[in-house]
Short mmCIF file of C-alpha atoms and ligand atoms in Angstrom, two decimals:
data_model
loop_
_atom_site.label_atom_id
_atom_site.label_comp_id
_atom_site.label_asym_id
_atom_site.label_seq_id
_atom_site.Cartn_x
_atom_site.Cartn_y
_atom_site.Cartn_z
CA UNK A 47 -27.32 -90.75 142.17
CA UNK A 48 -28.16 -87.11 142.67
CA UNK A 49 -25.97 -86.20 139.71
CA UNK A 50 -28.07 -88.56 137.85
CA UNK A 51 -31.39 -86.59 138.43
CA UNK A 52 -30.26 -83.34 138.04
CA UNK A 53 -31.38 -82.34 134.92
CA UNK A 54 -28.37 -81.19 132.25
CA UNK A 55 -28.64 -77.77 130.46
CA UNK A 56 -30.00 -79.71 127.60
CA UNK A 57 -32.96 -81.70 129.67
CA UNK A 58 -33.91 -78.67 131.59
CA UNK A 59 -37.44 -77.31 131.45
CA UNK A 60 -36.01 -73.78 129.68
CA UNK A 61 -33.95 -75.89 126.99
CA UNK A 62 -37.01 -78.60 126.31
CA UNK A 63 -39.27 -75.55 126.00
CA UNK A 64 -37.22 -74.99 122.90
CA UNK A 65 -37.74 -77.85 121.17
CA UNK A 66 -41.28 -77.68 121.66
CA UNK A 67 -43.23 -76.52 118.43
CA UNK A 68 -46.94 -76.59 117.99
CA UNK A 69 -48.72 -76.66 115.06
CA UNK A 70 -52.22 -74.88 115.65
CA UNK A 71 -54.75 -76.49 112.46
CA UNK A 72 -56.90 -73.68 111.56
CA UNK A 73 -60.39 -74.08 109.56
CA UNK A 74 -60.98 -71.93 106.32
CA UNK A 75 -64.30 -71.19 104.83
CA UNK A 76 -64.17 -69.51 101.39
CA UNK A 77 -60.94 -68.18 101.92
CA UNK A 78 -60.73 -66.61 105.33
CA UNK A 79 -60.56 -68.19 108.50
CA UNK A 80 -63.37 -69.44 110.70
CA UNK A 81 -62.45 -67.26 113.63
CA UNK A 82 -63.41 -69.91 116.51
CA UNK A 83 -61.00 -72.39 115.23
CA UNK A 84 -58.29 -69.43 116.23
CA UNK A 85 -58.55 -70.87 119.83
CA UNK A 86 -56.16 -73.46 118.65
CA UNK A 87 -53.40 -70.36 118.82
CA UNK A 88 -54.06 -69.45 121.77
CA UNK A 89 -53.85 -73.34 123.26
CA UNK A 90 -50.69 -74.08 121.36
CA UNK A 91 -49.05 -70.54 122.64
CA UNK A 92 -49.45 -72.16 126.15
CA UNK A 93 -47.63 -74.77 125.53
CA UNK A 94 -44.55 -72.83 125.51
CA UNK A 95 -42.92 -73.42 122.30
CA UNK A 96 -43.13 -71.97 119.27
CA UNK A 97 -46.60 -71.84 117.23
CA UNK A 98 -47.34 -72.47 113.47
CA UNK A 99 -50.30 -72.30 112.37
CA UNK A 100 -51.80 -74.43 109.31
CA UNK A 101 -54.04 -74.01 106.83
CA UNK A 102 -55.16 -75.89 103.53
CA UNK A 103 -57.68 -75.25 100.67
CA UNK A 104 -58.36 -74.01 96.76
CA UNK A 105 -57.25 -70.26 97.62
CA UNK A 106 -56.06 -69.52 100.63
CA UNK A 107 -53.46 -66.63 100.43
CA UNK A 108 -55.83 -64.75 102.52
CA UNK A 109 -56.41 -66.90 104.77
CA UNK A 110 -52.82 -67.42 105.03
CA UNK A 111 -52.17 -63.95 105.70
CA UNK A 112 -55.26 -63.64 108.21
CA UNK A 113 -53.30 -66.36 110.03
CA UNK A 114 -49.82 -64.61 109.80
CA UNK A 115 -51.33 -61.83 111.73
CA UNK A 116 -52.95 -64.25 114.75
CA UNK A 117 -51.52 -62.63 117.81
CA UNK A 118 -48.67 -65.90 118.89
CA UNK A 119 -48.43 -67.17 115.29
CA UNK A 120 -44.50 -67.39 114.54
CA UNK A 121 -45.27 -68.55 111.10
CA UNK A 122 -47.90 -70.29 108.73
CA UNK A 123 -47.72 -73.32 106.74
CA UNK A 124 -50.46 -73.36 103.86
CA UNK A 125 -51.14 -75.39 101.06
CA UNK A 126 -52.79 -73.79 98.61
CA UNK A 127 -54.33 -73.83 95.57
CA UNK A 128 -55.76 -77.16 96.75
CA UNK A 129 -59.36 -77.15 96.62
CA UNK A 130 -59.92 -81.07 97.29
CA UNK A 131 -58.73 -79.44 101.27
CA UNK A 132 -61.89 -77.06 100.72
CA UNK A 133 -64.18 -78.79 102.46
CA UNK A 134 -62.00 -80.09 105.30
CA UNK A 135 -62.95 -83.57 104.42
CA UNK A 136 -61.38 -85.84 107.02
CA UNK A 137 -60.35 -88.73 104.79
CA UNK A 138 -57.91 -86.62 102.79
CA UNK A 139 -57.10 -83.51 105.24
CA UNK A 140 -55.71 -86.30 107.90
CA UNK A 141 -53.39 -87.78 105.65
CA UNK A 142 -52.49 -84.16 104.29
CA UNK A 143 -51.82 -82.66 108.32
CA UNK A 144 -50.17 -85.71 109.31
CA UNK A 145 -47.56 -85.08 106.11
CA UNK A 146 -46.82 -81.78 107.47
CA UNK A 147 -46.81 -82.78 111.37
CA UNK A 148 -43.98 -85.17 109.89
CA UNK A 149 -41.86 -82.93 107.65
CA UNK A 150 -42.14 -80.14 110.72
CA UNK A 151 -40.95 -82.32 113.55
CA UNK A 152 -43.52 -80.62 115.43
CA UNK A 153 -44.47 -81.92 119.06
CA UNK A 154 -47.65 -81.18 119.41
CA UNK A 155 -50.79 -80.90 116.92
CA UNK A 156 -53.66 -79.07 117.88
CA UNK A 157 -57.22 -78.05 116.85
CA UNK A 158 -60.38 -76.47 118.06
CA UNK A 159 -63.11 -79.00 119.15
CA UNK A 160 -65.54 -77.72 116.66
CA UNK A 161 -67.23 -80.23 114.02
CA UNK A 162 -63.66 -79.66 111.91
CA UNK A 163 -61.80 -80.74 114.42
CA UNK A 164 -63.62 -83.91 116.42
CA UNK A 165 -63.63 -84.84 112.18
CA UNK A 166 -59.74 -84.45 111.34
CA UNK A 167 -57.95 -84.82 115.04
CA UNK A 168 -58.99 -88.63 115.55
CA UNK A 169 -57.96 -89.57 112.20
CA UNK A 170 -54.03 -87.56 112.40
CA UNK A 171 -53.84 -89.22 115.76
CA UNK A 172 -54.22 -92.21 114.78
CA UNK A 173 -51.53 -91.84 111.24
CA UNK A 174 -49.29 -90.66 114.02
CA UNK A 175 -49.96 -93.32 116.48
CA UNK A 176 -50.74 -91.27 118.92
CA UNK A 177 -53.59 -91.19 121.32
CA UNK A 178 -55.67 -87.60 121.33
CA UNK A 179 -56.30 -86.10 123.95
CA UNK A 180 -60.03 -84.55 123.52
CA UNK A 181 -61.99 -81.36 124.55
CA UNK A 182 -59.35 -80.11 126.79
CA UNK A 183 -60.48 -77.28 128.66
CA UNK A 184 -56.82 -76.38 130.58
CA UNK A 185 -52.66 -76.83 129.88
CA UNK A 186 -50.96 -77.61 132.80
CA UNK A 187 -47.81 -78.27 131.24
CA UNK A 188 -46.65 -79.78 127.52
CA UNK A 189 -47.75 -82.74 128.45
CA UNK A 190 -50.60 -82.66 131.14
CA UNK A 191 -53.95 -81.84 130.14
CA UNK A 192 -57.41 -80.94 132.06
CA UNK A 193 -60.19 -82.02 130.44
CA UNK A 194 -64.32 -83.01 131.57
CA UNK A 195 -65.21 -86.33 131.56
CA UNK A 196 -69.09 -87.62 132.14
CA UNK A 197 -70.41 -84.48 130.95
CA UNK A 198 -68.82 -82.22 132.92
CA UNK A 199 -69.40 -84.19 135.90
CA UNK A 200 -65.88 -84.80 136.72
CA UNK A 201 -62.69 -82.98 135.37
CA UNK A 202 -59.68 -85.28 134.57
CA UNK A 203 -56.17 -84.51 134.42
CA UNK A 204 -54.18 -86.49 131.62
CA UNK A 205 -50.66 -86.93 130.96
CA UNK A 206 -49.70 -87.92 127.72
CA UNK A 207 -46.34 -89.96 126.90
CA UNK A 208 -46.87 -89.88 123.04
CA UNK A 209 -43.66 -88.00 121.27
CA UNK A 210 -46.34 -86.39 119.16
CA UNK A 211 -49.42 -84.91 121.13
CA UNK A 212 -52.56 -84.36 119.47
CA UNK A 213 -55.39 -82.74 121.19
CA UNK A 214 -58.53 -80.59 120.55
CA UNK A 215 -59.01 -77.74 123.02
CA UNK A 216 -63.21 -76.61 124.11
CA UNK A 217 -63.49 -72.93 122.93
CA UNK A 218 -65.09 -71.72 125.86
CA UNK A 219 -61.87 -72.02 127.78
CA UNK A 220 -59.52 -70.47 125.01
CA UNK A 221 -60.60 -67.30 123.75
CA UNK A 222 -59.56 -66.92 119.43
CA UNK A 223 -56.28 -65.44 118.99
CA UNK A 224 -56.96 -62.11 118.13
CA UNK A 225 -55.89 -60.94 114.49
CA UNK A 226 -53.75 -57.57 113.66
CA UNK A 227 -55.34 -55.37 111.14
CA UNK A 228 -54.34 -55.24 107.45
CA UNK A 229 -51.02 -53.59 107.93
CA UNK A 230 -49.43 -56.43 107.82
CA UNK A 231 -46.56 -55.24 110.85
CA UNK A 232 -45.43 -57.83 112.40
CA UNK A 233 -47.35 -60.74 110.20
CA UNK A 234 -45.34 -64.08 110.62
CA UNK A 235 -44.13 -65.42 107.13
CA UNK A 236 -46.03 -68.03 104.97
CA UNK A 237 -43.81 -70.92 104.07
CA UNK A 238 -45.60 -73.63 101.45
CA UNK A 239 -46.57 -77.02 103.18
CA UNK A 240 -46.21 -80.78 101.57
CA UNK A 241 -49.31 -81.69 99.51
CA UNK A 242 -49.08 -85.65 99.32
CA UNK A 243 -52.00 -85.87 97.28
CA UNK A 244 -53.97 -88.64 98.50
CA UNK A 245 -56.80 -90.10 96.93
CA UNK A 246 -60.14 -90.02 98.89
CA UNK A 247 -62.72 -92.32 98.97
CA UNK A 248 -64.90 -89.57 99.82
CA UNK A 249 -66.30 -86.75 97.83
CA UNK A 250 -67.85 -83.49 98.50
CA UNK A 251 -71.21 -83.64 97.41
CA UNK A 252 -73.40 -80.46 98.84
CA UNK A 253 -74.07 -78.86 101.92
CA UNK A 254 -77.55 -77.82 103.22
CA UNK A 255 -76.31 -74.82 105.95
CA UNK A 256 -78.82 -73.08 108.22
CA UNK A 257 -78.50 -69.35 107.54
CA UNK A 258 -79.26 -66.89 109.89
CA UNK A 259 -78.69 -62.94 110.81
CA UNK A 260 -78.29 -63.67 114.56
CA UNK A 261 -74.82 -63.71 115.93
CA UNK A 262 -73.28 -67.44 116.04
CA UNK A 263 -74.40 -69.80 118.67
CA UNK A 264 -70.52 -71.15 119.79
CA UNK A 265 -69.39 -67.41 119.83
CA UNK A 266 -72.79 -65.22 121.14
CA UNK A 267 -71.92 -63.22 124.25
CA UNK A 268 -76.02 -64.00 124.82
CA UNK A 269 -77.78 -67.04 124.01
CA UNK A 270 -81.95 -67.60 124.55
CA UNK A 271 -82.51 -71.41 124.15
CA UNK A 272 -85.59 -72.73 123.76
CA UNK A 273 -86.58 -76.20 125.65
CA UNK A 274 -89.98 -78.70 125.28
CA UNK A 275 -91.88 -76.69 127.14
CA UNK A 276 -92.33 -74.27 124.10
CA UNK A 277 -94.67 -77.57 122.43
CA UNK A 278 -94.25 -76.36 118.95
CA UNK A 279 -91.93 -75.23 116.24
CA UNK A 280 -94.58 -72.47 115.33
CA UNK A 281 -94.55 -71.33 119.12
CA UNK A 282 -90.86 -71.70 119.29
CA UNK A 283 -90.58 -69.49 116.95
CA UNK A 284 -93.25 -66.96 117.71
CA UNK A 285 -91.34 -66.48 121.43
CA UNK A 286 -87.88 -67.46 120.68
CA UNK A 287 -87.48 -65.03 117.66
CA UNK A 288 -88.67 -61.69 119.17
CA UNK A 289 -86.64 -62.37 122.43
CA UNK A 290 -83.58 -63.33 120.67
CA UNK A 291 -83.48 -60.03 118.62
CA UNK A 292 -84.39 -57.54 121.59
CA UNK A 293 -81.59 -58.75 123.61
CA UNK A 294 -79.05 -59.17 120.16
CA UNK A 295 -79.08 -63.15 121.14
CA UNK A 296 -78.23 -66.31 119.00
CA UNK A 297 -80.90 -69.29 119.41
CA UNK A 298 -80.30 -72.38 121.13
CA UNK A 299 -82.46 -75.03 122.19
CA UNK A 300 -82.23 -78.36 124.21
CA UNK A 301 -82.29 -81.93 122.76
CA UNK A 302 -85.77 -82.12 123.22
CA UNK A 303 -86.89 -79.51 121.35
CA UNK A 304 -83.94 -80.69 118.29
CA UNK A 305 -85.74 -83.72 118.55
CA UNK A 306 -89.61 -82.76 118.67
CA UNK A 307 -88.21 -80.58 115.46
CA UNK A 308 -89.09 -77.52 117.17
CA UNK A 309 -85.47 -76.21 116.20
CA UNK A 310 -82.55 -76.90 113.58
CA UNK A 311 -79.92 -79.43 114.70
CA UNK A 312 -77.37 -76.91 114.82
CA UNK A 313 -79.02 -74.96 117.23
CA UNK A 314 -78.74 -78.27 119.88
CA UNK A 315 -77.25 -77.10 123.14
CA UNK A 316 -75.68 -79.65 125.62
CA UNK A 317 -73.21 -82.37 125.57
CA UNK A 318 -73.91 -84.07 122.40
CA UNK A 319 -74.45 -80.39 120.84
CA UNK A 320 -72.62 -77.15 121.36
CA UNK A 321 -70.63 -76.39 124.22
CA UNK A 322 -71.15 -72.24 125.05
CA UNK A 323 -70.45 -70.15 127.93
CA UNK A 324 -71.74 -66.73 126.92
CA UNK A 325 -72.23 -63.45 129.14
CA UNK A 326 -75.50 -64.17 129.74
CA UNK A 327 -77.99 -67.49 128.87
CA UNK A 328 -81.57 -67.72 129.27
CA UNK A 329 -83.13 -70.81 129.31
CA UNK A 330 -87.09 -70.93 128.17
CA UNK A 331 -88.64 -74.44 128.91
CA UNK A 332 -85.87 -76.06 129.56
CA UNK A 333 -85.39 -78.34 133.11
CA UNK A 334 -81.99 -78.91 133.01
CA UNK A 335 -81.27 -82.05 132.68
CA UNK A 336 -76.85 -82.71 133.24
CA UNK A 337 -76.73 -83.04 129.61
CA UNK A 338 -78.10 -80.18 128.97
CA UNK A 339 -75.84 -78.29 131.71
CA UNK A 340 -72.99 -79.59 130.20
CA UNK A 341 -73.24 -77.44 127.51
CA UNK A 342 -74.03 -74.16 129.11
CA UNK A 343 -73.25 -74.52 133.04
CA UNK A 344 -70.06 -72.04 132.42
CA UNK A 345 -72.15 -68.87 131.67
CA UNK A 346 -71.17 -66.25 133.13
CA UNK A 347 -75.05 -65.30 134.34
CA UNK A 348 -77.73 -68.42 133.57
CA UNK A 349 -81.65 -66.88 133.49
CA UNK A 350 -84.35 -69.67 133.43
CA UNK A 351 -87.78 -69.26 132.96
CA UNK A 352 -89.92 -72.12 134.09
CA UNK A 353 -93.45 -73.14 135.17
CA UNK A 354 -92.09 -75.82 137.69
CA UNK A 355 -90.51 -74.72 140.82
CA UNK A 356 -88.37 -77.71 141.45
CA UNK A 357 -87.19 -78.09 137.82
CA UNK A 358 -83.30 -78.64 138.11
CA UNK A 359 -82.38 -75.83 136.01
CA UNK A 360 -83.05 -73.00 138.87
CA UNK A 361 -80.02 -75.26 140.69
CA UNK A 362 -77.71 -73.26 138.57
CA UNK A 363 -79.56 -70.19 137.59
CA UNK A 364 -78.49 -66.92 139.02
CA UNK A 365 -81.77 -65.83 138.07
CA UNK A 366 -85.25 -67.67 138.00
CA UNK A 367 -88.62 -66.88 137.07
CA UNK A 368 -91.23 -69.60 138.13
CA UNK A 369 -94.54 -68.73 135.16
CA UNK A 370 -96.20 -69.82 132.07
CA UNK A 371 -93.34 -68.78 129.38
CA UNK A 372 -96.10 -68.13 127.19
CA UNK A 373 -97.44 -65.34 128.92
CA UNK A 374 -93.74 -64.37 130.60
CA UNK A 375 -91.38 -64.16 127.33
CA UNK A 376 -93.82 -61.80 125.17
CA UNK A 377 -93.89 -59.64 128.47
CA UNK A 378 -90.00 -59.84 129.33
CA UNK A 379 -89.74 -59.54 125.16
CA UNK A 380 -91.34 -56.17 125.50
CA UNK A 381 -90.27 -54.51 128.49
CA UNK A 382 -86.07 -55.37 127.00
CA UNK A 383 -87.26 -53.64 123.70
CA UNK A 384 -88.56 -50.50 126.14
CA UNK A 385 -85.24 -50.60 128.25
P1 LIG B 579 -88.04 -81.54 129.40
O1 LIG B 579 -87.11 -82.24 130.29
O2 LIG B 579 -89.29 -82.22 129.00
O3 LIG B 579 -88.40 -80.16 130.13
C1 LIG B 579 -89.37 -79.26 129.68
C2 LIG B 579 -89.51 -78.19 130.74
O4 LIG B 579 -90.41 -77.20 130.29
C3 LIG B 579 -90.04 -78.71 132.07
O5 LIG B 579 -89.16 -78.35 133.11
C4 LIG B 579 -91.39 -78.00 132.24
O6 LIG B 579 -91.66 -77.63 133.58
C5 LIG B 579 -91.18 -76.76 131.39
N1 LIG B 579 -92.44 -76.23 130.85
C6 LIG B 579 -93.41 -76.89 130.17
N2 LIG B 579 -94.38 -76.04 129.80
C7 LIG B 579 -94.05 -74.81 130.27
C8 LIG B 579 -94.66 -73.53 130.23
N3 LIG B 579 -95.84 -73.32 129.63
N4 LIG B 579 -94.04 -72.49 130.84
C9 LIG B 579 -92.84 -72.67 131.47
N5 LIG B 579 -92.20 -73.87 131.53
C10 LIG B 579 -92.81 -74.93 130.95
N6 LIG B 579 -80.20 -82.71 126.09
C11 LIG B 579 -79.78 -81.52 125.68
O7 LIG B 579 -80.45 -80.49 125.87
N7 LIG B 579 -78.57 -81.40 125.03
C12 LIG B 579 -77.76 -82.45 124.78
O8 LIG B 579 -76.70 -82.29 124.18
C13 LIG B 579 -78.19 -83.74 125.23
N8 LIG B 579 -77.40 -84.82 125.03
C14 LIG B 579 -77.83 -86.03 125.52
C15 LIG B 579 -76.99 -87.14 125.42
C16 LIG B 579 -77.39 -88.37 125.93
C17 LIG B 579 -76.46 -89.53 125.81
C18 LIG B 579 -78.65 -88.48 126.56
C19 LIG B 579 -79.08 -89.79 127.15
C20 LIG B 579 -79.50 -87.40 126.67
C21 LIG B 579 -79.10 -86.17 126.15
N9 LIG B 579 -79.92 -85.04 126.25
C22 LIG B 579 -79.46 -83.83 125.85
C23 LIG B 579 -81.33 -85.15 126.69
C24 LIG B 579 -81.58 -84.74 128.12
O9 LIG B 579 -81.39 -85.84 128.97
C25 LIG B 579 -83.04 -84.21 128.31
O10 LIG B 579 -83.93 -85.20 127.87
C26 LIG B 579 -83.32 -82.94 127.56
O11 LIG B 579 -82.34 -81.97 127.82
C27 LIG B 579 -84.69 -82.41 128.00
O12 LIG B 579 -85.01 -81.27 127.25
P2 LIG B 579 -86.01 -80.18 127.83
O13 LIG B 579 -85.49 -79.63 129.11
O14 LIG B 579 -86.34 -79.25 126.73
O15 LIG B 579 -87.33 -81.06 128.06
#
């Protein structure tokens, strides 16, 4: 019996750990990467196998080798010269990673849980009849996964039996894979991937993208969101603004304020919006409602400025002021542009 347990040189973890081979779906935007959806690198490097990362789109030979020189990257499979992939529309780039996931023999698929991903992952998942593990936030092992359930409420541990697993990893808990610089020492090589040309119902239309000089809300190492209490889109702006730019801050803003149109969609911080955990967060007008937390209780240090003493957000502040923001902000605006 104990013979039959002990694993054989071929079934032990060392030898399975070669047969593992990840292949990390990376997001291109006119050519070069979109650096958060580098986090996929770092993920699939955990899992102990070998990493390739993939990439699809009209011209991507830089973005090819951007990807080459991603610090874990052993080599990249692009398809290029492709532009129906441009867009990342999920109705023909599922079909075209679950081709390549095929023809690979990889193990294991895996993809930031940006937009991109929570678009293409479901859809390869399910061509590979596999179920995805989502928004996974730690690797145990190949196979068991950490991940928040009921916003953030309670973390779950998941073992997957699929052959093939497929699973989106939160950004917050895996830093980009940082990229070498042009010399291209050390880059990994580029081989071609299968194009199987599928026909989409689905076309690309347009795109109407909020633009903005302030550093990148999923990325910021300092985030000011803006809550209801700010009553206004003019007033959000006239506090939010100044206070964002004196401390170098992206914008972010609760549902509330998304929904009173006080703030762009994109800006939406919480569980149905963007998940960040900068260096430091300062919530204006916000009362911190769970959903909200779930989107920004992993900051490193949480300010909250607030009229009401007992509003749930100074629960998990490291900081509070109790004031009218109105009068607080412009003052705590002014005295950071002194420091
Ligand atoms: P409120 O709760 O109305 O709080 C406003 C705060 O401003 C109050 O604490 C008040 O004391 C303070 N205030 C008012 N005036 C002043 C002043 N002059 N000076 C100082 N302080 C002042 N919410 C999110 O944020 N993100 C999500 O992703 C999200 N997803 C959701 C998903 C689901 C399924 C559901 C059901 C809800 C979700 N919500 C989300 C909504 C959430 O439950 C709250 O309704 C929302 O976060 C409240 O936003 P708020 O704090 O801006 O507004």
């Amino acid at each position: 019996l104990r013979a039959a347990t002990t694993p054989s040189p071929l079934t032990s973890p060392a030898a399975l750990r070669r047969f593992l081979s990840a292949l990390a779906i990376l997001e291109q935007r006119d050519g070069k990467i979109v650096p958060s959806s580098l986090s996929a690198v770092t993920a699939a490097k955990q899992l102990g196998g070998s990493v390739h990362a993939f990439v699809a789109g009209g011209d991507v030979s830089g973005a090819a080798s951007e990807a080459a020189r991603a610090q874990g990257v052993d080599k990249v499979v692009a398809v290029d010269k492709a532009p129906a992939y441009d867009r990342g529309l999920p109705e023909s780039f599922a079909p075209l990673v679950a081709e390549n996931v095929k023809k690979g023999g990889y193990t294991h698929v895996v993809a930031a849980h940006s937009a991109f991903g929570k678009n293409v992952l479901p859809r390869v998942a399910a061509l590979l009849d596999a179920q995805q593990v989502s928004d996974v936030t730690a690797i145990q092992d190949d196979k068991t996964f950490v991940r928040p359930i009921y916003a953030g409420n309670a973390v779950a541990t998941v073992e997957s039996s699929d052959p093939i697993k497929v699973v989106t990893v939160r950004g917050t808990a895996f830093p980009p894979a940082p990229v070498a610089g042009d010399e291209g020492a050390g880059a990994a090589a580029v081989e071609a991937g299968v194009d199987p040309k599928v026909e989409s119902p689905t076309e690309w239309v347009s795109e109407d993208l909020a633009k903005s000089d302030r550093p990148d809300l999923g990325t910021a190492s300092r985030v000011v969101s803006g809550g209801r209490g700010l009553k206004s889109k003019e007033e959000f702006e006239r506090i939010m603004l100044p206070l964002a730019d004196s401390l170098g801050a992206a914008v972010g803003a609760s549902r509330a304020a998304v929904d009173s149109g006080y703030a762009d969609n994109s800006l939406q911080v919480g569980q149905t919006g963007k998940v960040v955990a900068p260096q430091l967060y300062v919530a204006v007008g916000i009362s911190g409602a769970i959903q909200h937390l779930a989107g920004m209780k992993d900051s490193k240090v949480i300010a909250a400025i607030n009229k009401d003493p007992d509003a749930p957000i100074f629960q998990v502040a490291d900081v509070g002021l109790v004031g009218d923001l109105f009068e607080k902000v412009p003052e705590l605006t002014e005295k950071v542009k002194k420091a």
